[in-house]
XYZ file of C-alpha atoms in Angstrom:
590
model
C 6.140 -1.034 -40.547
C 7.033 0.513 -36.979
C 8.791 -2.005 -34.271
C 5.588 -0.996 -32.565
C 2.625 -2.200 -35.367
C 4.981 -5.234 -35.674
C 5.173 -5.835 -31.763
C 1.211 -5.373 -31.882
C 0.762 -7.654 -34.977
C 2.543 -10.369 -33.420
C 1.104 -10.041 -30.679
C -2.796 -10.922 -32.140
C -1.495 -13.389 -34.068
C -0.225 -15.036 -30.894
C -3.305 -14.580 -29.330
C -5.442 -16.063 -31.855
C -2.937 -18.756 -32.216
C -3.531 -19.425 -28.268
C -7.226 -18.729 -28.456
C -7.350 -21.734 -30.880
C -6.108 -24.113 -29.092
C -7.987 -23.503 -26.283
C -10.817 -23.836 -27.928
C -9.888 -27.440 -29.235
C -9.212 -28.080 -25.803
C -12.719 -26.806 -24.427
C -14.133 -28.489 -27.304
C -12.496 -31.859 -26.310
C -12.777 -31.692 -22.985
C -15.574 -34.339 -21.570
C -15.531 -33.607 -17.678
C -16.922 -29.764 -18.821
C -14.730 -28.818 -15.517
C -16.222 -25.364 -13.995
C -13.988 -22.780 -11.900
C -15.034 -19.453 -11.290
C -12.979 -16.529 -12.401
C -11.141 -15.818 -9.371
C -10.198 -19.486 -9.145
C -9.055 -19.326 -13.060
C -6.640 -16.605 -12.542
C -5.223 -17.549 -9.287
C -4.167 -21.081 -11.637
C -2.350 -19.337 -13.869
C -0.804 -16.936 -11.778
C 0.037 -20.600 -10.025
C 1.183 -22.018 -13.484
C 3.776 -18.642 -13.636
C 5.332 -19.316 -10.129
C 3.346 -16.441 -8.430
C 3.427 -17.805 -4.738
C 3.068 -13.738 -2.982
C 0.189 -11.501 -3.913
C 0.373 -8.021 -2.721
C -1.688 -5.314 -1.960
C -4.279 -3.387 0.421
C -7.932 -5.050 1.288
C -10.526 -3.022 -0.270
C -14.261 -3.558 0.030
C -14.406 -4.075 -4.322
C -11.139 -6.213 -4.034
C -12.098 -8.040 -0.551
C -14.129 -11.012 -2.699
C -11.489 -11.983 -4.376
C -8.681 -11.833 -1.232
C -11.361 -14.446 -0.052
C -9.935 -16.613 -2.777
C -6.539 -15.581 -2.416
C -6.600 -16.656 1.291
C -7.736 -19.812 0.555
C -5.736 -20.508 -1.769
C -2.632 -23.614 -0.666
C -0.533 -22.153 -2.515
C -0.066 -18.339 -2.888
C -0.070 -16.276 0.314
C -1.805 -12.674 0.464
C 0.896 -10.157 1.487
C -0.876 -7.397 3.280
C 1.297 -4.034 2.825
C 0.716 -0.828 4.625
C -0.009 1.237 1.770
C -0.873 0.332 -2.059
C 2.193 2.335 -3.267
C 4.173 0.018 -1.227
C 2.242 -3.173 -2.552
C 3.412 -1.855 -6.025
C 6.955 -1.596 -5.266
C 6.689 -4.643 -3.440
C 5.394 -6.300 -6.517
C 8.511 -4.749 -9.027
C 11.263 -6.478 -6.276
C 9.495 -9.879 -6.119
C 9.232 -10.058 -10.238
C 13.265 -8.536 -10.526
C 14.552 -11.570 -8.183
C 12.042 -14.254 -9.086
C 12.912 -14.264 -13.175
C 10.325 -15.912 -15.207
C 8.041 -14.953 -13.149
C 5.736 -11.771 -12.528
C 4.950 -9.483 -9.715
C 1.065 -8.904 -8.843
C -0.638 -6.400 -6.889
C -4.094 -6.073 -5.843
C -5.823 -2.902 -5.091
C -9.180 -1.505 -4.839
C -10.957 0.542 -7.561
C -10.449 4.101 -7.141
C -8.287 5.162 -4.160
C -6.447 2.499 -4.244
C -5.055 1.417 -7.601
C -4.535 5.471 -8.323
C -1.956 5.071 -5.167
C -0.283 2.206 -6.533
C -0.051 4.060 -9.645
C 3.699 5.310 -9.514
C 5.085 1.930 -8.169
C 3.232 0.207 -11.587
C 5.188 3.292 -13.674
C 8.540 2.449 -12.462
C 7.900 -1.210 -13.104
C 6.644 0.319 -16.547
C 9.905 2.402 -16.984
C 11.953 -0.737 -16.082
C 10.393 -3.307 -17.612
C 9.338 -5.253 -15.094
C 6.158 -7.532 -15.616
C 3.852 -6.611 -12.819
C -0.028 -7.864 -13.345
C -2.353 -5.126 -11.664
C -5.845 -6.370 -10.323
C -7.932 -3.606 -9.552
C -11.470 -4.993 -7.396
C -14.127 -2.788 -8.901
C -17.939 -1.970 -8.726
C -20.441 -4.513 -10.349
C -21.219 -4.267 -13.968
C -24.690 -3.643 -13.176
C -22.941 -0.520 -11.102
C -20.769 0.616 -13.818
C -23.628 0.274 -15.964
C -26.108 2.704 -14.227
C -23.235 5.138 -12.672
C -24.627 6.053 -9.437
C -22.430 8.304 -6.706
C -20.220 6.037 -5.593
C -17.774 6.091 -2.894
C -14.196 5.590 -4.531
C -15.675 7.359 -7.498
C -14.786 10.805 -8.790
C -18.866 11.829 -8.261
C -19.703 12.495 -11.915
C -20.287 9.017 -13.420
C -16.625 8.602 -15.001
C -15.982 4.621 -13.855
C -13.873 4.439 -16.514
C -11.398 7.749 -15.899
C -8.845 5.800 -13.955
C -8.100 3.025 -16.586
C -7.460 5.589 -19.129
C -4.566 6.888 -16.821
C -3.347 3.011 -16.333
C -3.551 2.693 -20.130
C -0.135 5.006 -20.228
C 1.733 2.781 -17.830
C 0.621 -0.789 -19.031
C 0.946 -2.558 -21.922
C -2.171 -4.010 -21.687
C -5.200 -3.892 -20.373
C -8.506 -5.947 -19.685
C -11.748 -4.713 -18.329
C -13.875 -7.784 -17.634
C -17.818 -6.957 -18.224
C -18.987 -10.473 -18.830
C -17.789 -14.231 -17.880
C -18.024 -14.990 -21.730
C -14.486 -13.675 -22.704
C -13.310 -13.539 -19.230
C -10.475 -16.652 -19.393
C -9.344 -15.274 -23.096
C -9.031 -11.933 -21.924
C -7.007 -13.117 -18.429
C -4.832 -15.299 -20.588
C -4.290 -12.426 -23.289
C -3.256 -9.965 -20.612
C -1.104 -12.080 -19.385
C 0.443 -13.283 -22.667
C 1.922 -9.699 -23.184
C 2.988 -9.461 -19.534
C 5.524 -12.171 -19.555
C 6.676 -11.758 -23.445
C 6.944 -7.924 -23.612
C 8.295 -7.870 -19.883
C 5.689 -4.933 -18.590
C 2.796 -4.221 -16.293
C -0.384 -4.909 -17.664
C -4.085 -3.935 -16.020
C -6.821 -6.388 -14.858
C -10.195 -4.615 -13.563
C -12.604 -7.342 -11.946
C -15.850 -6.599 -11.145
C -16.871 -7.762 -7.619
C -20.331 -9.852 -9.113
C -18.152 -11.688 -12.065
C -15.424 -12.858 -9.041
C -17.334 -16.221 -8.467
C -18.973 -16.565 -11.687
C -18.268 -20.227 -13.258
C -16.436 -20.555 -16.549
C -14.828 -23.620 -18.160
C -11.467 -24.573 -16.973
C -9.876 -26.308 -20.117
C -7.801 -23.764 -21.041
C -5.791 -24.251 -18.325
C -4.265 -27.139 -19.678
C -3.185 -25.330 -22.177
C -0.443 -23.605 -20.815
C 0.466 -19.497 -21.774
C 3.596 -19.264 -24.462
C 6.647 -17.214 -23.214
C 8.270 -17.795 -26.788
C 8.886 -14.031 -28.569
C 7.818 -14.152 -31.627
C 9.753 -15.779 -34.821
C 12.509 -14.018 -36.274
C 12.281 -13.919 -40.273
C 15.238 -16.585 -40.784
C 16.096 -14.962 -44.526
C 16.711 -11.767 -42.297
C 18.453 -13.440 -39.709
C 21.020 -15.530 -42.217
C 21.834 -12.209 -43.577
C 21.560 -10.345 -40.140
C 24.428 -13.055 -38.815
C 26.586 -12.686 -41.810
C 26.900 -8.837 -41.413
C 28.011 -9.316 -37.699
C 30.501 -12.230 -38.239
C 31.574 -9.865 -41.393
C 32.231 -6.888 -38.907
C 33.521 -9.193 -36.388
C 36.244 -10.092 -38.560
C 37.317 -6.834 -40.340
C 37.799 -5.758 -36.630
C 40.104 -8.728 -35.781
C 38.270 -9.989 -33.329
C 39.105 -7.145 -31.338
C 35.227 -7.143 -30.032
C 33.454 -6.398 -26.306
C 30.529 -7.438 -25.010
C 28.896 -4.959 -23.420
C 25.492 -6.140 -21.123
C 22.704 -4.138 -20.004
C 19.261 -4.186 -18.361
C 17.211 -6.069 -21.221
C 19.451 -8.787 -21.146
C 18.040 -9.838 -17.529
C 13.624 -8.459 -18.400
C 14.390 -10.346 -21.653
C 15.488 -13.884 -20.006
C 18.767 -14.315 -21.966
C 21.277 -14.469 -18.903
C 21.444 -18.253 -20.152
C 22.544 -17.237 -23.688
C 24.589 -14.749 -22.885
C 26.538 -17.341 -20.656
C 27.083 -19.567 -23.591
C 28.202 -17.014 -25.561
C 30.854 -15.999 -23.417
C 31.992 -19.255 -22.905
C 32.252 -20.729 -26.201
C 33.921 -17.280 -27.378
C 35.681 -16.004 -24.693
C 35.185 -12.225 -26.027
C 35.418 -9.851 -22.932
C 32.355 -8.501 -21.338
C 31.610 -5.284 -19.396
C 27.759 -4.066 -17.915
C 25.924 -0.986 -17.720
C 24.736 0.057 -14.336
C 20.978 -1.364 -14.921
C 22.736 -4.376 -16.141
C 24.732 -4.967 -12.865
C 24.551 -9.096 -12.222
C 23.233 -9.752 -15.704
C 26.821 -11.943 -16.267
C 28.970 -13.024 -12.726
C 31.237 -10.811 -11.729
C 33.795 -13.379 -10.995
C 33.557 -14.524 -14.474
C 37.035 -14.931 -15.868
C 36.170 -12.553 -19.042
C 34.218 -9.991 -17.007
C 36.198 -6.225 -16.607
C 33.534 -4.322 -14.393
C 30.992 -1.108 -14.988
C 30.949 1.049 -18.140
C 29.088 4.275 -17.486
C 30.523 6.414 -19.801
C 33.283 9.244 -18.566
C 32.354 8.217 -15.140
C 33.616 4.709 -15.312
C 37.270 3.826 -13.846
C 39.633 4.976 -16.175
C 40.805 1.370 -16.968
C 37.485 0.376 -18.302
C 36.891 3.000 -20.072
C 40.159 2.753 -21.846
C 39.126 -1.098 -22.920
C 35.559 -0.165 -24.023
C 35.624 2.920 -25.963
C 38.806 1.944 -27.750
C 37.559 -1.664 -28.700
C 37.102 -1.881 -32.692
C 33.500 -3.521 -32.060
C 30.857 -3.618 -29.511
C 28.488 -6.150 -29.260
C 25.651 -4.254 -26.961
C 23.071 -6.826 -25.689
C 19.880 -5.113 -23.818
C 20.835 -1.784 -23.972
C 18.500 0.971 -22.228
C 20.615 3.999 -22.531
C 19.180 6.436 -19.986
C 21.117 9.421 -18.300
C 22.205 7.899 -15.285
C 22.912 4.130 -16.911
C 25.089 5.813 -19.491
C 27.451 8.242 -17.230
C 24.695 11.282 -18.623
C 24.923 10.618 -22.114
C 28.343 10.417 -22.376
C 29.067 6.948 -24.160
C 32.047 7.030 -26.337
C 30.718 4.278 -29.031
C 30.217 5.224 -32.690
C 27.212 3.623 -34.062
C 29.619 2.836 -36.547
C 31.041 0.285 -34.220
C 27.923 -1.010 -32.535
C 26.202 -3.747 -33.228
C 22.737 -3.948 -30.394
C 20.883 -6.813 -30.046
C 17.047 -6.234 -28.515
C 13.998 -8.130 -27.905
C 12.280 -6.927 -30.612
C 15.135 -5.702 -33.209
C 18.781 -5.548 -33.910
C 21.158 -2.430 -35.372
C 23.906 -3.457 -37.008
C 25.964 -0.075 -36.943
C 23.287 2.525 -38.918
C 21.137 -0.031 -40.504
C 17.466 -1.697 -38.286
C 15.998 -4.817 -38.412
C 13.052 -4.778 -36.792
C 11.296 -8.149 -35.557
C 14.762 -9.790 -35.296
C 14.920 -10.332 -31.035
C 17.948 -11.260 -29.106
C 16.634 -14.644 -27.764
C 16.508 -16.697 -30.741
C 19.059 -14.795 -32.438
C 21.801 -15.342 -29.934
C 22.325 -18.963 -29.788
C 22.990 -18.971 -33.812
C 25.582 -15.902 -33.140
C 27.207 -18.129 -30.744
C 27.744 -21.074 -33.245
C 29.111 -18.778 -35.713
C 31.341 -16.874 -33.637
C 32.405 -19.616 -31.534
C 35.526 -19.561 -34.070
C 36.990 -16.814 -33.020
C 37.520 -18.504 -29.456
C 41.523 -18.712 -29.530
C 42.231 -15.335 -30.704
C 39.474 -13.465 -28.522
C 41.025 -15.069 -25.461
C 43.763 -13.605 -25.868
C 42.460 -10.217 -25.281
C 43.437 -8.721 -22.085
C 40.619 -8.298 -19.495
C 42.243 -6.119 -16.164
C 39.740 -7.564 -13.142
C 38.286 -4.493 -11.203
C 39.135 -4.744 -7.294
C 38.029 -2.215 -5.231
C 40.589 -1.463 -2.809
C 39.771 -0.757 0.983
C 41.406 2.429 1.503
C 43.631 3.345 4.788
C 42.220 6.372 5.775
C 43.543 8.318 9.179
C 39.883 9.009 11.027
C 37.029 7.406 12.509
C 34.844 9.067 10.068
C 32.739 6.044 8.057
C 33.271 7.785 4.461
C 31.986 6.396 0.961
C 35.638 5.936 0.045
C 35.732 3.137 2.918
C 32.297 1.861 3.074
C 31.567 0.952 -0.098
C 34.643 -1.451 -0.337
C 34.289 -2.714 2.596
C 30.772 -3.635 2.070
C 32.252 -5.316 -0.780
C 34.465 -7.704 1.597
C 31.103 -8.311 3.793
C 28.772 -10.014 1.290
C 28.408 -13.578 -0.091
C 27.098 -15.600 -2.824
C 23.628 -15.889 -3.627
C 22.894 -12.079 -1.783
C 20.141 -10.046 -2.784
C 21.359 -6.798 -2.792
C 19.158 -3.711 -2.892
C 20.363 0.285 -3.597
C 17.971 2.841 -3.241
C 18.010 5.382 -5.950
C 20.766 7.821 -5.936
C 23.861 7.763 -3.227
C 23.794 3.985 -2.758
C 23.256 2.509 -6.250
C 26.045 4.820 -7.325
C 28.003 3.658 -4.574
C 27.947 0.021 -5.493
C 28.323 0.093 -8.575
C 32.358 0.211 -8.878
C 31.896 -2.942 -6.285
C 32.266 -6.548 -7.631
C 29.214 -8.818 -5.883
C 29.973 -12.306 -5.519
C 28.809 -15.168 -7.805
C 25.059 -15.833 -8.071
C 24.359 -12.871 -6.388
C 21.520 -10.342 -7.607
C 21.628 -6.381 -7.716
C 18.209 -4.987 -7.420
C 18.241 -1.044 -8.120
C 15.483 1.236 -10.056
C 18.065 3.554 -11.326
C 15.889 4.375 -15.042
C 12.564 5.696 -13.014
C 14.185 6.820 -9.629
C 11.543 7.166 -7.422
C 12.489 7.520 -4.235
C 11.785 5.644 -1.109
C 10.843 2.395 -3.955
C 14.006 0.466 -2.622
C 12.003 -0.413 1.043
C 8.897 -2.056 -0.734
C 11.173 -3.448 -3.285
C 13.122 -5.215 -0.403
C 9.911 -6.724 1.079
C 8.884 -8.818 -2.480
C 12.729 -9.210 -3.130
C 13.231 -11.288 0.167
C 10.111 -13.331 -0.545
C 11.356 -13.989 -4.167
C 14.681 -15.102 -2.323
C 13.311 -17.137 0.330
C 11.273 -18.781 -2.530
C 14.512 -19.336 -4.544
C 16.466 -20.564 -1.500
C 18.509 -17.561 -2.051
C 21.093 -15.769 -0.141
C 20.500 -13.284 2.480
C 18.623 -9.948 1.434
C 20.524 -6.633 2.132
C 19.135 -2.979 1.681
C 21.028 0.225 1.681
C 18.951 3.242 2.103
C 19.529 6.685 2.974
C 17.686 8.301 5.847
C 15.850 10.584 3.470
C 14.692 7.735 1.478
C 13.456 5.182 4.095
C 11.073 8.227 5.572
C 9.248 7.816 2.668
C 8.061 4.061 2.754
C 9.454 3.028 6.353
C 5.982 1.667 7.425
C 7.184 -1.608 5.061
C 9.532 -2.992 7.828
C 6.913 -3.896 9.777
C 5.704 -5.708 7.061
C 8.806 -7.572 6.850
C 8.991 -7.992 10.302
C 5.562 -9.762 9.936
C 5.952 -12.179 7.527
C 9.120 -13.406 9.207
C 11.868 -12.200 6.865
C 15.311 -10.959 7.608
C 16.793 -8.402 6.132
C 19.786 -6.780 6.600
C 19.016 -2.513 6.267
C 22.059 -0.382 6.054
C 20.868 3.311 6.826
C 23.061 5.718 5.671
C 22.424 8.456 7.981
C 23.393 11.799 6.072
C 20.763 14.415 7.183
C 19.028 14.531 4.306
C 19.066 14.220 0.381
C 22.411 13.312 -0.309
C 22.139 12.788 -4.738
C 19.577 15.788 -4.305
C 22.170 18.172 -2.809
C 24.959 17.430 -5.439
C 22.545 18.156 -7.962
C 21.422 21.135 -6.813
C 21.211 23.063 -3.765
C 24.082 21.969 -1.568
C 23.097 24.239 1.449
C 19.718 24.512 0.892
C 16.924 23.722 3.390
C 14.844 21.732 1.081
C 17.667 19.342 1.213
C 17.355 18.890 5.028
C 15.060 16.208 6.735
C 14.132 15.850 10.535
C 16.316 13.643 12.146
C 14.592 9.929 13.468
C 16.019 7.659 16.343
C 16.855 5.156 13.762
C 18.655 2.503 16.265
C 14.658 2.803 17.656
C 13.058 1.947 14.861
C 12.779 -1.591 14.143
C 11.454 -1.517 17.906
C 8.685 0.625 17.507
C 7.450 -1.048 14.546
C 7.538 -4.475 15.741
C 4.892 -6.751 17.567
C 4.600 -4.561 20.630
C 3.300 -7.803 23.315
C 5.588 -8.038 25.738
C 5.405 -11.725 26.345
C 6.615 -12.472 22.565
C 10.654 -12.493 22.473
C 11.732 -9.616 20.331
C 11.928 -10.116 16.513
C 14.745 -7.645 15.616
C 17.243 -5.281 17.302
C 19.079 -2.275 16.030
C 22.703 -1.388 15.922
C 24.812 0.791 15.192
C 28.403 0.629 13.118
C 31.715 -0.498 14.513
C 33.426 -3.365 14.067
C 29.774 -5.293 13.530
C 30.773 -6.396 9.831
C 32.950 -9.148 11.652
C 30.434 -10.247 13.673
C 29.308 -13.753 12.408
C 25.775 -13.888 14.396
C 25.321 -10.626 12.495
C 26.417 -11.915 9.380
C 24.621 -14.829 9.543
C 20.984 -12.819 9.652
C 18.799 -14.865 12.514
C 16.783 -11.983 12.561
C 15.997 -8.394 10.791
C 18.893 -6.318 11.528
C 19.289 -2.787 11.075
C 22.430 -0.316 10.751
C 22.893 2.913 11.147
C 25.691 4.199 8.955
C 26.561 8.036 10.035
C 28.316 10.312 7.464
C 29.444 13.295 6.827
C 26.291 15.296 4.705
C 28.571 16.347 2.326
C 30.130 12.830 1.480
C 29.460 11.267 -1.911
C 30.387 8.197 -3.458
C 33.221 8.813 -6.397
C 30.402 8.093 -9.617
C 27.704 9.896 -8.046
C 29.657 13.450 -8.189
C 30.662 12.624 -11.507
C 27.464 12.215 -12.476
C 26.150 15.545 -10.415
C 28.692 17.639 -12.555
C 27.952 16.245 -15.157
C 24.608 16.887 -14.531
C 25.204 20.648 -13.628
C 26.896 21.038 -16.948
C-alpha cells in the first residue's frame, strides 16, 4: 500500500471514528441545542484558536461576514486584495502553531485570486481553511448567467482547480451533512498540516443544525503507528546508532515545526545531548542559543565549518526533511542514504529500507528513552557555535556583508522575523536569532511579494501570543507587488518594523539570470513617503507611522522599541548579494 492510500485510509477511519461519537452525543443530548451553520463553524474555528479571519467582502460571502462581525471573539480582517488575504492567512497559521489560517473569499473572482497564496500554503504545508461564499443551491442547481460565473453553466469549474492545492474539500448542498462535512474538512487540515476548501452556499449560511457535536471536540492525534513495526523500527536505529559510536547529528527541517514536534525534538536533545544543525525551512525549529545547536546546513553553500561536522558525521538523524533546491544548497547534500535515518509524519527510512505509517510524533518520544543512553559520550562531541562577525569595512556603502550581521546584533527574543523570498531569506540565514524567536520565510514556493501579507497575519498571531516585535525585510521589487497591505497594518493598529532593501530591482532574479538586463529593473518609489500616503489621511488624527531612512537608527531605543509602524529604507549597491544567495545563483547557472 502507497503512504498515500494509507494516509487516505486513516484518514476515514478517523472520520468515522469522530462521526460516531458525535452521533452518541446528538443522540444524548436533551436540550436539542440549534445553531445555524455559520454559527457552527465560527465554534470550531473558536475551539482551534482562530481569533483573525481574513479576506475580501463579496456579495456570496457578505452573509456570513455578518456572522463573523458579530462574533466576540474572532475579528474580520479586511485586506486589500484576496491574494493578500491568502498570504495573510499562511503568516498567521506559521506563528500561531496549533492553530490554522482562514480566508474568506467570494465565489468566482475572488477565491480564483486567492488561489496562489492557498498554493504556497499548499507547497509549505501550512493549514489554511478556505471559505469560498457561493450562489444558492437552488442557483447552482438551475445554472443561470451569473455574474462571477464563467457564462456557460460550469459552477463547479473553480473547485476542480482548488482540488490540486487542497487536501480536502467540502461543497455543502444540504444542512443534513453540513457539521460532519465542516468537522471532516477540518480534521485533515490540522492533522495533515494543509489547506483544505469550504464552499458555502449563501441560503444554507443561517440554516439551523444541531450543535452537539461541538462538544465533542476535533482529534489532532496522527494516526497510530503499528507498535510491532515500531519495536523493530527503534531497534534498527539504536543498532545504527551504535555501530556508528554515537558519532550521530541531528539534522532539523521544516516538518518538524507543520508537524508540531518542536516539543519532542527539545527532549530529545536534552536527554541526549547529540548535536543538532537546521535546514533553511527549518530555521527556529530548535533555539539557536541552544548549547548543542551548530547553525545552517544547506549543502556546499553552508559555512565551511558546518559542513565539515555534517557531511562527515557517521549518522544523521533527519527529522522533517523537505529537500527542495533552495533548502538543500541546489541539491547538493553530501549524506548517503546509507547514513540517514528520516523521520516524517507519515513514515520513516531507515537508510534504503520505508516504513510507511510509522510518523515522527509518537515515534520520537520512545527514540528518546532508548537513546537517552548514549548521553555521556554524545556530549562529548564538539559543536563550534556559528557567530556572525560584523565586518570592518572602509565605506559608507550599507553592503550585505555588514547588514546582515548587524541586523543580527539589533534583534531580541521573542521577534517575529519575516524574509521575503530570495535576497533576504538568504541573507539571514547564516544569522543566529535569539531565543524564542520565530523565522517566517516561504523559501519552497517563492512567490514573490507573499512576505508583506504574510507580515500582516504574522503580527496578529504575535500580538495574540504576546510575542515579540514583528520585523519584515523586503526588497523594493518585492513590496511593489503587495504594498497596498501596510495600510492594512496600519489599520488594525500593528507595528511592524519593514526593512526595504532598496536595490533597483530584482536582486535573486539578476544573479540568476540576466544581470544587466532590463527586465530586472523596476521604477523607482519615494519609499521614505510611503507609509504616509497610505495612512489615515485626516489631518486632525496624530500620525500613525513615519519613515526613515538608515544611519545610526539601529541604536535608537524609541526605534527599537516599535511605538509605531516604522519603515527603513536600506540603499545598496544593485549588484550586492548576500554570500549564500550567489552560491546558490551559480549553482543554479551550472
Amino acid at each position: 500500500m502507497t503512504d498515500t492510500a494509507a494516509n487516505n485510509l486513516q484518514a476515514e477511519v478517523n472520520r468515522l471514528r469522530h462521526e460516531l461519537q458525535s452521533l452518541k452525543v446528538d443522540k444524548q443530548s436533551d436540550d436539542g441545542e440549534q445553531v445555524t451553520i455559520a454559527e457552527y463553524l465560527l465554534a470550531r474555528l473558536e475551539q482551534l484558536g482562530v481569533t483573525s479571519i481574513f479576506g475580501v467582502p463579496g456579495d456570496f460571502n457578505m452573509p456570513f461576514l455578518d456572522y463573523i462581525e458579530d462574533h466576540p471573539k474572532i475579528d474580520w480582517i479586511g485586506n486589500c486584495n484576496e491574494l493578500n488575504a491568502a498570504y495573510a492567512a499562511d503568516g498567521y497559521a506559521r506563528v500561531k502553531e496549533n492553530s490554522i489560517g482562514v480566508v474568506t473569499t467570494t465565489f468566482g473572482v475572488g477565491e480564483l485570486s486567492a488561489m496562489n497564496g492557498v498554493a504556497g500554503a499548499f507547497s509549505e504545508m501550512v493549514p489554511v481553511l478556505h471559505i469560498v461564499g457561493a450562489p444558492s443551491t437552488a442557483q447552482q442547481k438551475k445554472k443561470p448567467m451569473l455574474h462571477h460565473t464563467l457564462g456557460d453553466g460550469r459552477f463547479g469549474a473553480y473547485i476542480k482547480a482548488s482540488e490540486q492545492i487542497t487536501i480536502a474539500q467540502a461543497v455543502l448542498m444540504s444542512k443534513t451533512n453540513a457539521t460532519s462535512e465542516i468537522d471532516r474538512i477540518l480534521t485533515e487540515c490540522i492533522t495533515r498540516a494543509r489547506p483544505v476548501y469550504l464552499m458555502l452556499p449563501t441560503d444554507l449560511v443561517s440554516q439551523k443544525v444541531p450543535a452537539g457535536r461541538l462538544e465533542v471536540p476535533l482529534s489532532r492525534t496522527p494516526p497510530p503507528n503499528n507498535p510491532d513495526v515500531e519495536k523493530f523500527v527503534l531497534d534498527e536505529i539504536v543498532k545504527l546508532v551504535d555501530s556508528a559510536d554515537q558519532d550521530i547529528i541531528i539534522l532539523v527541517d521544516a516538518c518538524a515545526i507543520r508537524h508540531n514536534v518542536r516539543q519532542e525534538v527539545d527532549d530529545l536533545l536534552t536527554r541526549t545531548q547529540f548535536p543538532v544543525y537546521a535546514a533553511p525551512m527549518g530555521k527556529t525549529a530548535v533555539s539557536e542559543n541552544h548549547n548543542r545547536y551548530g547553525g545552517i546546513y544547506i549543502g556546499s553553500i553552508s559555512d565551511p565549518s558546518i559542513k565539515e561536522k555534517v557531511e562527515n558525521a557517521k549518522l544523521i538523524l533527519s527529522i522533517g526533511a523537505l529537500k527542495s533546491d533552495f533548502n538543500t544548497g541546489m541539491f547538493t547534500y553530501s549524506i548517503p542514504t546509507s547514513s540517514t535515518i528520516e523521520l516524517h509524519s507519515d513514515h520513516t527510512q531507515v537508510q534504503h529500507a520505508q516504513f510507511p505509517g510509522i510518523g515522527m510524533k509518537q515515534l520520537l518520544p520512545k527514540l528518546t528513552a532508548r537513546l537517552k543512553q548514549f548521553e555521556s559520550s554524545a556530549s562529548q562531541l564538539a559543536v563550534p557555535h556559528y557567530k556572525a562577525v560584523i565586518p570592518n569595512e572602509q565605506h559608507d556603502d550599507i553592503s550585505h556583508a555588514w547588514f546582515w550581521p548587524r541586523m543580527g546584533a539589533f534583534f531580541k527574543e521573542g521577534d517575529v522575523i519575516v524574509a521575503e523570498t530570495g535576497t533576504s531569506s538568504f541573507g539571514i540565514l547564516d544569522i543566529p536569532l535569539p531565543e524564542r524567536s520565530v523565522f517566517v520565510s516561504q523559501i519552497l514556493y517563492g512567490s514573490i511579494g507573499w512576505s508583506v501579507g504574510s507580515t500582516l497575519g504574522a503580527a496578529l498571531a504575535a500580538r495574540d501570543k504576546k510575542m515579540g516585535r514583528t520585523i519584515l525585510f523586503v526588497g523594493d521589487g518585492s513590496l511593489q507587488l503587495t504594498v497596498q497591505e501596510l495600510s492594512t497594518m496600519m489599520h488594525y493598529g500593528l507595528k511592524p518594523i519593514i526593512f526595504v532593501l532598496n536595490n533597483k530591482g530584482y536582486n535573486i532574479e539578476r544573479h540568476l539570470h540576466g544581470m544587466h538586463r532590463k527586465y530586472n529593473d523596476i521604477a523607482d518609489w519615494q519609499w521614505t513617503s510611503l507609509l504616509t500616503t497610505l495612512s489615515n489621511p485626516n489631518p486632525q488624527e496624530k500620525p500613525k507611522s513615519k519613515s526613515y531612512t538608515l544611519t545610526a537608527l539601529l541604536e535608537d531605543k524609541i526605534f527599537s522599541n516599535t511605538g509605531e509602524m516604522q519603515l527603513v529604507e536600506v540603499v545598496m549597491d544593485m549588484y550586492d548579494t548576500p554570500r549564500a544567495l550567489q552560491a546558490a545563483a551559480d549553482l543554479s547557472a551550472s
